[in-house]
């Protein structure tokens, strides 16, 4: 018997180690006495996902083999009350740059025995990716061998243990996305003596009335690896669409040997390679380097991807440009048939220092080099992200004109390299965004821009005001400001979403909603935006750090919307509030419309639509009488023949909130430093110069526990900015706030504040100055305080 020599991987040093994140250390670590359940202790090599580690293949070695084990940090930290969440990773083995084996793993994946042929190769690269950072994986008994072995993988199971691989493709395992009626290969494994496995799959829709899908599969088994039998067959995804709960069970000889439950999305595939014009966008990549979510952004059906090129990553050392990381990001979107909006800036390298003449020169050079390098790959340039946030925090401490110099020099640099390029700016993100836009326009930047952008985050439904504006009101306010300067630049919404998570958590703007509500809001705001021809980029669509579970309800609804309206053209506004919304578009397939209501009990009639048929939020057929269509907060679509011009009649507008007047403003507390005068309908107030100061404070108001309310005021703002806040009258805990900041225009505006009472039984409204960035006085008139329970 000839014993084949091996070279253990632990005896070799990597030729190169490259982390996706240049600030992260990814050198493999030797772990002694590593214990795999069911095995004795041994030596393992710990790798950090999001890295590429390359080894020289020893001369004469024909294969590489070992045991691949998912790391110990599969479970992700989640806020209290949220369901468990888990990381998912992909590991690829490449020989001389060519992939020979791919392994997909989550927290349920058993250890994987693998081998890859290396004959004739000189380099072995172990390339790994994860959905979240910090995910380790291990190689055990990894070695090069003179023996020739094929590319293969199998699962190592303990005696009597089973496993079902029913998520075979990357989009299945990594993102839990299936296509309607899709045939899916399934493999059953069992460690022991068996010839058959019975696999039961039950898929229950989370929404709607579709029938539960149950499939029972008899899988013949045969010995595939020492002690492990396996077999393969197919199962079919249901024909209906939407988020669903899947339960899978494997039984051998009448005994359950494997069981798992998980959520999935059954959603249509949008062929972006054939989609020319699509106003839908996603904003996934903010880090400046590649993540798994970037590679599967097209699952949403959006044509646009917004990505960051970070100066601090590209030019870590002055004058040395490394575009490899942003190349990987941009190439990933291009491979998916997507267009790219690339953000310049956001962070600067340490060596650049604070804003100075040298800083601006280096910045302009970086912009020029970036545009030159990515020419032909990037469709539009987004000049800096939320520069108002940076300006109002630290940037202006070194130079109060730093923001203007950065923007102006970047715009000039882009156009100098590529005069045909399109510029988007300035993606504002503070409460005073409209005032900041006026600052930029007054500085003469508007004429250099092709598109003016904003980040219209709000915590309320898109049709409801969050302070002064609802979503459409924000677009109108910006358009009106632009028009004052004789321009008509198109507007883009380049980043927004309803970020779910714990109340008070970082970046959380919608703590009180569930995922289905998020799905409704996201679809509705995109429909409103599409009707105005305003591209809308959904931020953090797959998941968020404060809520790492996959957003499968939202994905299902969004992908259906994109499949229906990717090529939408002329918009027809049949009804635009205040209770009922009805929109329709011409598409190559025919007329497509959407109907919804923000109140209960609304009902409409649709006529003059030949061949009309109705479908739900996810794309399932509905049996609806067009003469009496009941509406809810969940949009319903209708389709008709091409050239149809539908007509809408509102049969019942539904019932809105029951507003109750609050005690007169004469009873509200006042500041001793301000002046007050009674007007015909309310109070005129002029404050002292301040940042924050309460101007009017209501008496304690009785509220029911765990109840949603909306408070409102009429305000005519003459100077400064304001905030309407609500606090618990005993603990003074903040229950909510709404900003009142815009360019004063002598109009009376209705201001609304939605809040959740929680455990409070008494609350107080506070109308106060909000001149956070530049202390000044506020002057305003206020009247008609009211309150209602949320609709």
PDB file of C-alpha atoms in Angstrom, residues 104 119 126 134 140 257 295 329 500 612 648 651 663 753 762 773 787:
ATOM      1  CA  UNK A 104     -22.841  28.085   1.300  1.00  0.00           C
ATOM      2  CA  UNK A 119      -2.785  19.629 -10.229  1.00  0.00           C
ATOM      3  CA  UNK A 126      -9.820  30.892  -0.180  1.00  0.00           C
ATOM      4  CA  UNK A 134     -17.090  39.317  12.191  1.00  0.00           C
ATOM      5  CA  UNK A 140      -9.944  21.256  10.006  1.00  0.00           C
ATOM      6  CA  UNK A 257     -33.800  12.974  12.021  1.00  0.00           C
ATOM      7  CA  UNK A 295     -24.033  40.829  -5.474  1.00  0.00           C
ATOM      8  CA  UNK A 329     -18.659  46.790  -6.099  1.00  0.00           C
ATOM      9  CA  UNK A 500     -37.384  49.212  12.048  1.00  0.00           C
ATOM     10  CA  UNK A 612     -59.542  44.448 -16.117  1.00  0.00           C
ATOM     11  CA  UNK A 648     -62.427  56.237 -11.011  1.00  0.00           C
ATOM     12  CA  UNK A 651     -68.148  55.420  -3.659  1.00  0.00           C
ATOM     13  CA  UNK A 663     -57.242  73.451  25.462  1.00  0.00           C
ATOM     14  CA  UNK A 753     -46.776  64.854  15.124  1.00  0.00           C
ATOM     15  CA  UNK A 762     -50.509  61.842  30.669  1.00  0.00           C
ATOM     16  CA  UNK A 773     -26.878  74.921  14.236  1.00  0.00           C
ATOM     17  CA  UNK A 787     -55.304  65.643  18.772  1.00  0.00           C
TER      18      UNK A 787
END
